C-alpha cells in the first residue's frame, strides 16, 4: 500500500484548521442535511490512479486519472453536490474515531502528496457551478476544492471559484480552434507566460490560423506580427471557439479584435518573439474567473456569455403579470359597458313598442265616442 498523507484544510480569516490522516485508501466526506456522501477510494499503480466519488441516494460518478508516461494526469467526468449547509463532516472509513466537524467558512481542500504526481500536471476537467474542482499542481500536489465563501456575509451557501491552478509555468494542449463553423487548426501545445500575460503556442500554429482567417475575410498580415481586419466588418465575423483540453471556451467576435486605427482592427492573436502566437490579455481578463499571471493562475468558467449578450439572452415574458391583470380588467369593463348599452337599447325598444300598442288599442274607442256625440247632436236638431 502506498503511504499517503492527506490533509483536509479549511482556510478562514480567523484561523487555519487542518488535520492529517495517513495510511489509508478510502475517505468519506459528508455534506449537507440530509448528508450526501463523497467516498474517495485512492488506489495507485504504475499507470493508473482512480478516484471513485459516490453519493447517497444511489447517485454515482467516476473520476479516471490516467498516468501517461508518469507525466500528465487527465481528469474526466463530473461530481455534483447540492443542498450545501454550513457544517461539513470529514471522516475516514478506516479511522472513524478521527471524525471532525468543522465550520466551513473558507476553502476545503484535499491535498495529495505523492511522487506519482509529477511535473506538467494539469487539471483537464470541465469545471462548472455545483461541482467539485480537483486540480493537480506541478509541484506534485493535487487539491480538491469545494468553493470560496469570501463573498458571503452569511455562510449558508457556497460560491464556487472555478479555475485552473498552476505553480510554475503552466502548459496545456489546445484541442483546436473553430471560427464559426470552420475548423482553422487542430490540437497544438501552449503555455501561459506570466511575464507577458499571454497564452503562447508554436509559430507553425499561427501561420495556419492567419492563413485561414485571411483567406475567408478581408484581412491582411501586417509585418508578420499580427492580422489587420477592417473595423467596419467586425460585426460580420463569427465567434471563435477554443478547446482547452476538455474545456470549451467561446470568444465573442467583439473580443477578437482591438482597434489600432480608425479603420484597422487587430486580431487578438499575434506573433510573439518571432516564434509563437499569443492570445492576448483582453480575452483572458474578460473570460477568466481568475487571471493572475504572476502566480501562474488562470481559469475559465464553462459556457460563458458576453455580458451584453447575457442581458439580452434572458427570456423576457411577452407581457408581465400586472399588465395582464390590467388587460383583464379593461376587457371585463368593456364587456360590462357593452352589456349595459345593449340592455338600455333593448329596454328602450320594448318601451317604444308597448306605447305604440296602447295607442293602437285606444284608437277604436275614440272613434266610437265621436260617433255617439254626432248622433246625439243630430237627434237634438231633429227635435
mmCIF file of C-alpha atoms in Angstrom:
data_model
loop_
_atom_site.group_PDB
_atom_site.id
_atom_site.type_symbol
_atom_site.label_atom_id
_atom_site.label_comp_id
_atom_site.label_asym_id
_atom_site.label_seq_id
_atom_site.Cartn_x
_atom_site.Cartn_y
_atom_site.Cartn_z
ATOM 1 C CA UNK A 1 0.000 0.000 0.000
ATOM 2 C CA UNK A 2 1.339 3.377 -0.979
ATOM 3 C CA UNK A 3 1.571 5.571 2.104
ATOM 4 C CA UNK A 4 -0.258 8.843 1.671
ATOM 5 C CA UNK A 5 -0.694 11.874 3.824
ATOM 6 C CA UNK A 6 -3.965 13.614 3.040
ATOM 7 C CA UNK A 7 -4.723 16.993 4.548
ATOM 8 C CA UNK A 8 -8.220 18.407 4.856
ATOM 9 C CA UNK A 9 -7.714 22.150 5.114
ATOM 10 C CA UNK A 10 -10.212 24.906 5.860
ATOM 11 C CA UNK A 11 -8.983 28.454 5.385
ATOM 12 C CA UNK A 12 -10.717 31.367 7.068
ATOM 13 C CA UNK A 13 -9.866 34.818 8.345
ATOM 14 C CA UNK A 14 -9.990 33.623 11.920
ATOM 15 C CA UNK A 15 -7.820 30.532 11.735
ATOM 16 C CA UNK A 16 -6.452 27.720 9.621
ATOM 17 C CA UNK A 17 -7.769 24.366 10.733
ATOM 18 C CA UNK A 18 -6.203 21.172 9.471
ATOM 19 C CA UNK A 19 -5.764 17.560 10.451
ATOM 20 C CA UNK A 20 -3.922 14.716 8.791
ATOM 21 C CA UNK A 21 -4.889 11.100 8.281
ATOM 22 C CA UNK A 22 -2.265 8.716 6.979
ATOM 23 C CA UNK A 23 -2.026 5.182 5.644
ATOM 24 C CA UNK A 24 -5.466 4.693 4.211
ATOM 25 C CA UNK A 25 -7.011 4.136 0.800
ATOM 26 C CA UNK A 26 -10.575 5.323 1.443
ATOM 27 C CA UNK A 27 -12.022 8.560 2.754
ATOM 28 C CA UNK A 28 -15.530 9.909 3.117
ATOM 29 C CA UNK A 29 -16.889 13.449 3.149
ATOM 30 C CA UNK A 30 -20.444 14.108 4.335
ATOM 31 C CA UNK A 31 -22.124 17.330 3.230
ATOM 32 C CA UNK A 32 -25.475 18.874 3.974
ATOM 33 C CA UNK A 33 -28.587 17.769 5.814
ATOM 34 C CA UNK A 34 -29.595 15.168 4.863
ATOM 35 C CA UNK A 35 -25.979 14.368 4.213
ATOM 36 C CA UNK A 36 -24.608 13.479 0.815
ATOM 37 C CA UNK A 37 -21.591 11.237 0.925
ATOM 38 C CA UNK A 38 -18.430 11.509 -1.140
ATOM 39 C CA UNK A 39 -16.237 8.423 -0.996
ATOM 40 C CA UNK A 40 -12.681 8.787 -2.196
ATOM 41 C CA UNK A 41 -11.111 5.445 -2.989
ATOM 42 C CA UNK A 42 -7.482 6.121 -3.778
ATOM 43 C CA UNK A 43 -5.629 3.267 -5.441
ATOM 44 C CA UNK A 44 -2.242 3.810 -7.020
ATOM 45 C CA UNK A 45 -0.364 1.730 -9.543
ATOM 46 C CA UNK A 46 2.331 2.456 -12.092
ATOM 47 C CA UNK A 47 -0.093 3.630 -14.737
ATOM 48 C CA UNK A 48 -3.425 4.392 -13.121
ATOM 49 C CA UNK A 49 -4.854 6.382 -10.253
ATOM 50 C CA UNK A 50 -8.616 6.088 -9.766
ATOM 51 C CA UNK A 51 -10.832 8.191 -7.549
ATOM 52 C CA UNK A 52 -14.380 6.953 -7.015
ATOM 53 C CA UNK A 53 -16.805 9.581 -5.712
ATOM 54 C CA UNK A 54 -20.170 8.184 -4.641
ATOM 55 C CA UNK A 55 -23.332 9.811 -3.292
ATOM 56 C CA UNK A 56 -26.128 8.793 -1.079
ATOM 57 C CA UNK A 57 -29.406 8.169 -2.926
ATOM 58 C CA UNK A 58 -27.677 5.763 -5.319
ATOM 59 C CA UNK A 59 -26.107 8.535 -7.384
ATOM 60 C CA UNK A 60 -22.555 7.965 -8.505
ATOM 61 C CA UNK A 61 -19.833 9.255 -10.760
ATOM 62 C CA UNK A 62 -16.308 8.128 -11.559
ATOM 63 C CA UNK A 63 -13.129 10.136 -11.962
ATOM 64 C CA UNK A 64 -10.448 8.472 -14.027
ATOM 65 C CA UNK A 65 -6.936 9.878 -13.817
ATOM 66 C CA UNK A 66 -4.639 8.266 -16.343
ATOM 67 C CA UNK A 67 -0.909 8.476 -15.940
ATOM 68 C CA UNK A 68 0.701 8.940 -19.344
ATOM 69 C CA UNK A 69 4.428 8.220 -19.096
ATOM 70 C CA UNK A 70 4.345 9.395 -15.493
ATOM 71 C CA UNK A 71 3.966 12.962 -16.722
ATOM 72 C CA UNK A 72 0.354 14.004 -17.216
ATOM 73 C CA UNK A 73 -2.878 13.120 -15.477
ATOM 74 C CA UNK A 74 -6.225 13.647 -17.171
ATOM 75 C CA UNK A 75 -9.360 14.268 -15.191
ATOM 76 C CA UNK A 76 -12.750 13.243 -16.556
ATOM 77 C CA UNK A 77 -16.421 13.455 -15.658
ATOM 78 C CA UNK A 78 -18.290 15.496 -13.045
ATOM 79 C CA UNK A 79 -19.078 15.492 -9.381
ATOM 80 C CA UNK A 80 -22.267 17.357 -8.473
ATOM 81 C CA UNK A 81 -23.421 18.107 -4.939
ATOM 82 C CA UNK A 82 -26.455 20.173 -3.985
ATOM 83 C CA UNK A 83 -28.098 21.477 -0.796
ATOM 84 C CA UNK A 84 -24.929 22.510 0.963
ATOM 85 C CA UNK A 85 -25.094 23.741 4.523
ATOM 86 C CA UNK A 86 -22.552 25.293 6.842
ATOM 87 C CA UNK A 87 -21.355 22.140 8.530
ATOM 88 C CA UNK A 88 -19.055 19.680 6.824
ATOM 89 C CA UNK A 89 -18.170 16.404 8.478
ATOM 90 C CA UNK A 90 -14.912 14.819 7.422
ATOM 91 C CA UNK A 91 -14.366 11.169 8.169
ATOM 92 C CA UNK A 92 -12.244 8.222 7.201
ATOM 93 C CA UNK A 93 -13.856 4.845 6.690
ATOM 94 C CA UNK A 94 -10.957 3.128 8.446
ATOM 95 C CA UNK A 95 -10.455 5.753 11.157
ATOM 96 C CA UNK A 96 -13.971 6.848 12.090
ATOM 97 C CA UNK A 97 -12.803 7.778 15.566
ATOM 98 C CA UNK A 98 -10.944 10.696 13.947
ATOM 99 C CA UNK A 99 -14.107 12.370 12.671
ATOM 100 C CA UNK A 100 -14.027 16.127 12.841
ATOM 101 C CA UNK A 101 -16.896 18.574 12.475
ATOM 102 C CA UNK A 102 -15.758 21.962 11.302
ATOM 103 C CA UNK A 103 -17.184 25.327 10.321
ATOM 104 C CA UNK A 104 -16.885 25.782 6.578
ATOM 105 C CA UNK A 105 -16.005 29.461 6.219
ATOM 106 C CA UNK A 106 -13.307 29.139 3.659
ATOM 107 C CA UNK A 107 -11.828 26.681 1.230
ATOM 108 C CA UNK A 108 -11.902 22.991 1.884
ATOM 109 C CA UNK A 109 -9.035 21.268 0.137
ATOM 110 C CA UNK A 110 -7.842 17.729 -0.249
ATOM 111 C CA UNK A 111 -4.091 17.753 -0.800
ATOM 112 C CA UNK A 112 -2.486 14.561 -2.013
ATOM 113 C CA UNK A 113 1.286 14.392 -1.652
ATOM 114 C CA UNK A 114 2.860 11.554 -3.571
ATOM 115 C CA UNK A 115 5.696 11.083 -6.011
ATOM 116 C CA UNK A 116 3.194 9.875 -8.618
ATOM 117 C CA UNK A 117 2.024 13.441 -9.188
ATOM 118 C CA UNK A 118 4.913 14.719 -11.268
ATOM 119 C CA UNK A 119 5.643 17.892 -13.188
ATOM 120 C CA UNK A 120 3.484 19.186 -16.046
ATOM 121 C CA UNK A 121 0.324 18.023 -14.296
ATOM 122 C CA UNK A 122 -2.814 19.905 -15.267
ATOM 123 C CA UNK A 123 -6.448 19.823 -14.409
ATOM 124 C CA UNK A 124 -8.235 18.679 -17.546
ATOM 125 C CA UNK A 125 -11.775 18.643 -16.229
ATOM 126 C CA UNK A 126 -14.674 20.843 -17.197
ATOM 127 C CA UNK A 127 -15.415 22.793 -14.060
ATOM 128 C CA UNK A 128 -18.832 24.340 -13.616
ATOM 129 C CA UNK A 129 -21.052 25.569 -10.825
ATOM 130 C CA UNK A 130 -22.183 22.956 -8.300
ATOM 131 C CA UNK A 131 -19.106 20.820 -8.902
ATOM 132 C CA UNK A 132 -16.001 19.931 -7.024
ATOM 133 C CA UNK A 133 -12.855 21.021 -8.786
ATOM 134 C CA UNK A 134 -9.935 18.652 -8.468
ATOM 135 C CA UNK A 135 -6.721 20.100 -9.815
ATOM 136 C CA UNK A 136 -3.152 18.906 -9.787
ATOM 137 C CA UNK A 137 -0.149 21.178 -9.472
ATOM 138 C CA UNK A 138 3.322 20.990 -10.985
ATOM 139 C CA UNK A 139 4.902 20.826 -7.551
ATOM 140 C CA UNK A 140 3.432 17.361 -7.109
ATOM 141 C CA UNK A 141 0.287 18.201 -5.134
ATOM 142 C CA UNK A 142 -3.350 17.710 -6.007
ATOM 143 C CA UNK A 143 -6.196 19.592 -4.407
ATOM 144 C CA UNK A 144 -9.943 19.098 -4.229
ATOM 145 C CA UNK A 145 -11.715 22.432 -3.807
ATOM 146 C CA UNK A 146 -15.306 22.967 -2.784
ATOM 147 C CA UNK A 147 -15.533 26.729 -3.048
ATOM 148 C CA UNK A 148 -14.675 30.172 -1.770
ATOM 149 C CA UNK A 149 -17.088 31.681 0.724
ATOM 150 C CA UNK A 150 -15.274 35.007 0.991
ATOM 151 C CA UNK A 151 -18.058 36.832 -0.862
ATOM 152 C CA UNK A 152 -20.776 35.671 1.517
ATOM 153 C CA UNK A 153 -21.974 37.612 4.541
ATOM 154 C CA UNK A 154 -23.709 34.560 5.970
ATOM 155 C CA UNK A 155 -22.028 31.231 5.383
ATOM 156 C CA UNK A 156 -25.181 29.402 4.342
ATOM 157 C CA UNK A 157 -24.265 28.627 0.763
ATOM 158 C CA UNK A 158 -21.221 28.077 -1.392
ATOM 159 C CA UNK A 159 -19.844 30.301 -4.127
ATOM 160 C CA UNK A 160 -17.618 28.323 -6.437
ATOM 161 C CA UNK A 161 -14.331 29.657 -7.728
ATOM 162 C CA UNK A 162 -13.663 27.518 -10.776
ATOM 163 C CA UNK A 163 -10.209 27.737 -12.252
ATOM 164 C CA UNK A 164 -7.081 26.041 -13.414
ATOM 165 C CA UNK A 165 -4.356 26.447 -10.820
ATOM 166 C CA UNK A 166 -0.658 26.077 -11.563
ATOM 167 C CA UNK A 167 2.634 26.509 -9.796
ATOM 168 C CA UNK A 168 5.355 27.324 -12.243
ATOM 169 C CA UNK A 169 4.681 27.980 -15.915
ATOM 170 C CA UNK A 170 1.519 26.076 -16.807
ATOM 171 C CA UNK A 171 1.454 24.166 -20.064
ATOM 172 C CA UNK A 172 -1.540 22.549 -21.681
ATOM 173 C CA UNK A 173 -2.909 21.405 -25.018
ATOM 174 C CA UNK A 174 -5.318 23.473 -27.046
ATOM 175 C CA UNK A 175 -7.608 20.918 -28.634
ATOM 176 C CA UNK A 176 -8.432 23.103 -31.608
ATOM 177 C CA UNK A 177 -9.953 26.377 -32.806
ATOM 178 C CA UNK A 178 -13.182 26.802 -34.728
ATOM 179 C CA UNK A 179 -14.137 30.133 -36.297
ATOM 180 C CA UNK A 180 -17.885 29.969 -36.771
ATOM 181 C CA UNK A 181 -18.275 26.519 -38.306
ATOM 182 C CA UNK A 182 -14.804 26.363 -39.848
ATOM 183 C CA UNK A 183 -12.063 24.422 -38.108
ATOM 184 C CA UNK A 184 -8.962 26.567 -38.525
ATOM 185 C CA UNK A 185 -6.499 24.462 -36.552
ATOM 186 C CA UNK A 186 -6.385 21.182 -34.692
ATOM 187 C CA UNK A 187 -4.619 20.295 -31.454
ATOM 188 C CA UNK A 188 -1.374 22.046 -30.537
ATOM 189 C CA UNK A 189 0.557 22.778 -27.306
ATOM 190 C CA UNK A 190 0.566 26.098 -25.497
ATOM 191 C CA UNK A 191 1.575 27.662 -22.199
ATOM 192 C CA UNK A 192 0.902 30.766 -20.136
ATOM 193 C CA UNK A 193 3.738 33.271 -19.928
ATOM 194 C CA UNK A 194 3.485 35.034 -16.538
ATOM 195 C CA UNK A 195 5.648 37.962 -17.659
ATOM 196 C CA UNK A 196 3.853 38.839 -20.883
ATOM 197 C CA UNK A 197 0.391 37.757 -19.655
ATOM 198 C CA UNK A 198 -0.209 35.829 -22.859
ATOM 199 C CA UNK A 199 -1.039 32.262 -23.781
ATOM 200 C CA UNK A 200 1.731 31.225 -26.150
ATOM 201 C CA UNK A 201 1.955 28.488 -28.758
ATOM 202 C CA UNK A 202 4.234 27.441 -31.647
ATOM 203 C CA UNK A 203 4.789 29.639 -34.674
ATOM 204 C CA UNK A 204 3.552 26.980 -37.085
ATOM 205 C CA UNK A 205 0.143 27.243 -35.482
ATOM 206 C CA UNK A 206 -0.230 30.962 -36.016
ATOM 207 C CA UNK A 207 0.776 30.606 -39.674
ATOM 208 C CA UNK A 208 -2.153 28.275 -40.231
ATOM 209 C CA UNK A 209 -4.534 30.425 -38.198
ATOM 210 C CA UNK A 210 -3.602 33.633 -40.015
ATOM 211 C CA UNK A 211 -3.764 31.987 -43.438
ATOM 212 C CA UNK A 212 -7.184 30.504 -42.740
ATOM 213 C CA UNK A 213 -8.688 33.748 -41.454
ATOM 214 C CA UNK A 214 -7.162 35.992 -44.132
ATOM 215 C CA UNK A 215 -8.428 33.666 -46.876
ATOM 216 C CA UNK A 216 -12.010 33.886 -45.628
ATOM 217 C CA UNK A 217 -12.197 37.528 -44.601
ATOM 218 C CA UNK A 218 -10.819 40.845 -45.800
ATOM 219 C CA UNK A 219 -7.789 40.716 -43.525
ATOM 220 C CA UNK A 220 -4.084 41.143 -44.177
ATOM 221 C CA UNK A 221 -0.953 40.147 -42.291
ATOM 222 C CA UNK A 222 0.959 43.202 -41.096
ATOM 223 C CA UNK A 223 4.709 42.944 -40.540
ATOM 224 C CA UNK A 224 4.259 39.199 -39.961
ATOM 225 C CA UNK A 225 3.250 40.011 -36.407
ATOM 226 C CA UNK A 226 -0.477 40.481 -36.388
ATOM 227 C CA UNK A 227 -3.569 40.266 -38.555
ATOM 228 C CA UNK A 228 -5.307 43.503 -39.604
ATOM 229 C CA UNK A 229 -9.017 43.470 -40.447
ATOM 230 C CA UNK A 230 -11.405 46.340 -41.298
ATOM 231 C CA UNK A 231 -13.189 47.520 -38.182
ATOM 232 C CA UNK A 232 -16.405 48.010 -40.171
ATOM 233 C CA UNK A 233 -16.612 44.249 -40.744
ATOM 234 C CA UNK A 234 -16.227 43.132 -37.131
ATOM 235 C CA UNK A 235 -19.949 42.578 -36.600
ATOM 236 C CA UNK A 236 -19.948 40.171 -39.539
ATOM 237 C CA UNK A 237 -17.308 37.894 -38.033
ATOM 238 C CA UNK A 238 -18.319 34.696 -36.274
ATOM 239 C CA UNK A 239 -17.317 33.763 -32.738
ATOM 240 C CA UNK A 240 -14.153 31.804 -32.073
ATOM 241 C CA UNK A 241 -14.334 28.509 -30.170
ATOM 242 C CA UNK A 242 -11.199 27.351 -28.396
ATOM 243 C CA UNK A 243 -10.866 23.908 -26.872
ATOM 244 C CA UNK A 244 -8.601 23.802 -23.816
ATOM 245 C CA UNK A 245 -8.351 20.123 -23.038
ATOM 246 C CA UNK A 246 -11.953 19.283 -22.112
ATOM 247 C CA UNK A 247 -12.951 22.924 -21.639
ATOM 248 C CA UNK A 248 -14.764 24.632 -24.492
ATOM 249 C CA UNK A 249 -14.309 28.411 -24.472
ATOM 250 C CA UNK A 250 -16.296 30.564 -26.908
ATOM 251 C CA UNK A 251 -14.811 34.013 -27.507
ATOM 252 C CA UNK A 252 -17.337 36.597 -28.642
ATOM 253 C CA UNK A 253 -16.429 38.100 -32.021
ATOM 254 C CA UNK A 254 -16.319 41.563 -30.428
ATOM 255 C CA UNK A 255 -13.410 40.420 -28.284
ATOM 256 C CA UNK A 256 -11.465 39.042 -31.228
ATOM 257 C CA UNK A 257 -10.213 42.489 -32.246
ATOM 258 C CA UNK A 258 -8.726 45.630 -30.770
ATOM 259 C CA UNK A 259 -8.848 48.933 -32.654
ATOM 260 C CA UNK A 260 -5.473 50.393 -33.567
ATOM 261 C CA UNK A 261 -6.596 52.974 -36.148
ATOM 262 C CA UNK A 262 -9.959 54.342 -37.236
ATOM 263 C CA UNK A 263 -10.292 51.713 -39.943
ATOM 264 C CA UNK A 264 -7.980 48.901 -38.856
ATOM 265 C CA UNK A 265 -8.555 46.440 -36.059
ATOM 266 C CA UNK A 266 -6.004 43.910 -34.850
ATOM 267 C CA UNK A 267 -6.894 40.260 -34.419
ATOM 268 C CA UNK A 268 -6.361 39.019 -30.858
ATOM 269 C CA UNK A 269 -3.612 36.581 -31.850
ATOM 270 C CA UNK A 270 -0.206 37.989 -32.691
ATOM 271 C CA UNK A 271 3.300 36.712 -33.169
ATOM 272 C CA UNK A 272 5.375 36.680 -30.019
ATOM 273 C CA UNK A 273 9.160 36.908 -30.003
ATOM 274 C CA UNK A 274 9.309 35.762 -33.628
ATOM 275 C CA UNK A 275 8.465 32.198 -32.676
ATOM 276 C CA UNK A 276 4.978 31.936 -31.272
ATOM 277 C CA UNK A 277 1.463 33.290 -31.283
ATOM 278 C CA UNK A 278 -0.118 34.945 -28.275
ATOM 279 C CA UNK A 279 -3.718 35.023 -27.068
ATOM 280 C CA UNK A 280 -3.968 38.496 -25.604
ATOM 281 C CA UNK A 281 -4.911 39.862 -22.222
ATOM 282 C CA UNK A 282 -8.329 41.383 -23.217
ATOM 283 C CA UNK A 283 -9.769 37.938 -23.826
ATOM 284 C CA UNK A 284 -8.130 36.454 -20.763
ATOM 285 C CA UNK A 285 -9.379 39.218 -18.488
ATOM 286 C CA UNK A 286 -12.870 39.183 -19.956
ATOM 287 C CA UNK A 287 -13.314 35.442 -19.843
ATOM 288 C CA UNK A 288 -11.275 34.149 -16.940
ATOM 289 C CA UNK A 289 -12.573 33.666 -13.432
ATOM 290 C CA UNK A 290 -9.044 34.100 -12.141
ATOM 291 C CA UNK A 291 -6.300 35.791 -14.171
ATOM 292 C CA UNK A 292 -3.162 36.060 -12.087
ATOM 293 C CA UNK A 293 -0.114 35.535 -14.339
ATOM 294 C CA UNK A 294 2.351 36.449 -11.607
ATOM 295 C CA UNK A 295 1.174 33.452 -9.610
ATOM 296 C CA UNK A 296 0.629 31.429 -12.784
ATOM 297 C CA UNK A 297 -3.119 31.094 -12.245
ATOM 298 C CA UNK A 298 -5.721 31.309 -14.959
ATOM 299 C CA UNK A 299 -9.234 29.939 -15.087
ATOM 300 C CA UNK A 300 -12.369 29.956 -17.200
ATOM 301 C CA UNK A 301 -15.989 29.388 -16.404
ATOM 302 C CA UNK A 302 -17.834 26.907 -18.574
ATOM 303 C CA UNK A 303 -20.096 28.249 -21.370
ATOM 304 C CA UNK A 304 -19.532 31.899 -20.614
ATOM 305 C CA UNK A 305 -21.633 34.560 -22.337
ATOM 306 C CA UNK A 306 -20.512 38.036 -23.326
ATOM 307 C CA UNK A 307 -22.056 40.460 -20.772
ATOM 308 C CA UNK A 308 -24.277 42.305 -23.276
ATOM 309 C CA UNK A 309 -25.496 39.042 -24.726
ATOM 310 C CA UNK A 310 -26.221 37.729 -21.253
ATOM 311 C CA UNK A 311 -28.601 40.612 -20.638
ATOM 312 C CA UNK A 312 -30.291 40.100 -23.998
ATOM 313 C CA UNK A 313 -30.345 36.317 -23.705
ATOM 314 C CA UNK A 314 -32.644 36.337 -20.693
ATOM 315 C CA UNK A 315 -36.069 35.284 -21.803
ATOM 316 C CA UNK A 316 -38.482 38.079 -21.079
ATOM 317 C CA UNK A 317 -42.219 37.350 -20.929
ATOM 318 C CA UNK A 318 -44.349 38.827 -23.676
ATOM 319 C CA UNK A 319 -46.439 40.578 -21.028
ATOM 320 C CA UNK A 320 -45.941 40.804 -17.293
ATOM 321 C CA UNK A 321 -48.490 39.879 -14.655
ATOM 322 C CA UNK A 322 -49.511 43.460 -13.814
ATOM 323 C CA UNK A 323 -50.153 44.264 -17.449
ATOM 324 C CA UNK A 324 -52.119 41.038 -17.829
ATOM 325 C CA UNK A 325 -54.331 41.859 -14.829
ATOM 326 C CA UNK A 326 -54.927 45.366 -16.149
ATOM 327 C CA UNK A 327 -55.813 43.963 -19.567
ATOM 328 C CA UNK A 328 -58.323 41.565 -17.973
ATOM 329 C CA UNK A 329 -59.920 44.441 -16.059
ATOM 330 C CA UNK A 330 -60.183 46.505 -19.242
ATOM 331 C CA UNK A 331 -61.754 43.615 -21.132
ATOM 332 C CA UNK A 332 -64.236 42.973 -18.308
ATOM 333 C CA UNK A 333 -65.059 46.701 -18.192
ATOM 334 C CA UNK A 334 -65.644 46.784 -21.933
ATOM 335 C CA UNK A 335 -67.912 43.753 -21.677
ATOM 336 C CA UNK A 336 -69.928 45.366 -18.863
ATOM 337 C CA UNK A 337 -70.293 48.617 -20.816
ATOM 338 C CA UNK A 338 -71.363 46.684 -23.923
ATOM 339 C CA UNK A 339 -73.941 44.658 -21.984
ATOM 340 C CA UNK A 340 -75.288 47.791 -20.268
ATOM 341 C CA UNK A 341 -75.618 49.636 -23.574
ATOM 342 C CA UNK A 342 -77.275 46.619 -25.134
ATOM 343 C CA UNK A 343 -79.692 46.381 -22.198
ATOM 344 C CA UNK A 344 -80.601 50.053 -22.462
ATOM 345 C CA UNK A 345 -81.141 49.686 -26.180
ATOM 346 C CA UNK A 346 -83.409 46.653 -25.736
ATOM 347 C CA UNK A 347 -85.345 48.304 -22.905
ATOM 348 C CA UNK A 348 -85.978 51.464 -24.906
ATOM 349 C CA UNK A 349 -87.128 49.381 -27.846
ATOM 350 C CA UNK A 350 -89.521 47.431 -25.632
ATOM 351 C CA UNK A 351 -90.975 50.578 -24.082
ATOM 352 C CA UNK A 352 -91.424 52.166 -27.513
ATOM 353 C CA UNK A 353 -93.224 49.125 -28.900
ATOM 354 C CA UNK A 354 -95.503 48.952 -25.854
ATOM 355 C CA UNK A 355 -96.527 52.592 -26.197
ATOM 356 C CA UNK A 356 -97.387 52.063 -29.845
ATOM 357 C CA UNK A 357 -99.590 49.075 -28.965
ATOM 358 C CA UNK A 358 -101.560 51.054 -26.382
ATOM 359 C CA UNK A 359 -102.159 53.847 -28.908
ATOM 360 C CA UNK A 360 -103.489 51.370 -31.419
ATOM 361 C CA UNK A 361 -105.850 49.865 -28.789
ATOM 362 C CA UNK A 362 -107.269 53.296 -27.814
ATOM 363 C CA UNK A 363 -107.912 54.419 -31.399
ATOM 364 C CA UNK A 364 -111.267 52.453 -31.897
ATOM 365 C CA UNK A 365 -112.604 53.807 -28.597
ATOM 366 C CA UNK A 366 -112.114 57.362 -29.737
ATOM 367 C CA UNK A 367 -113.848 56.644 -32.991
ATOM 368 C CA UNK A 368 -116.918 55.175 -31.152
ATOM 369 C CA UNK A 369 -117.054 58.191 -28.838
ATOM 370 C CA UNK A 370 -117.119 60.597 -31.776
ATOM 371 C CA UNK A 371 -119.914 58.644 -33.470
ATOM 372 C CA UNK A 372 -122.083 58.793 -30.321
ATOM 373 C CA UNK A 373 -121.573 62.525 -29.970
ATOM 374 C CA UNK A 374 -122.502 63.111 -33.616
ATOM 375 C CA UNK A 375 -125.645 61.010 -33.193
ATOM 376 C CA UNK A 376 -126.646 62.992 -30.105
ATOM 377 C CA UNK A 377 -126.110 66.257 -31.964
ATOM 378 C CA UNK A 378 -128.261 65.137 -34.892
ATOM 379 C CA UNK A 379 -131.043 63.947 -32.578
ATOM 380 C CA UNK A 380 -131.168 67.313 -30.826
ATOM 381 C CA UNK A 381 -131.529 69.128 -34.126
ATOM 382 C CA UNK A 382 -134.439 66.909 -35.251
ATOM 383 C CA UNK A 383 -136.423 67.820 -32.168
#
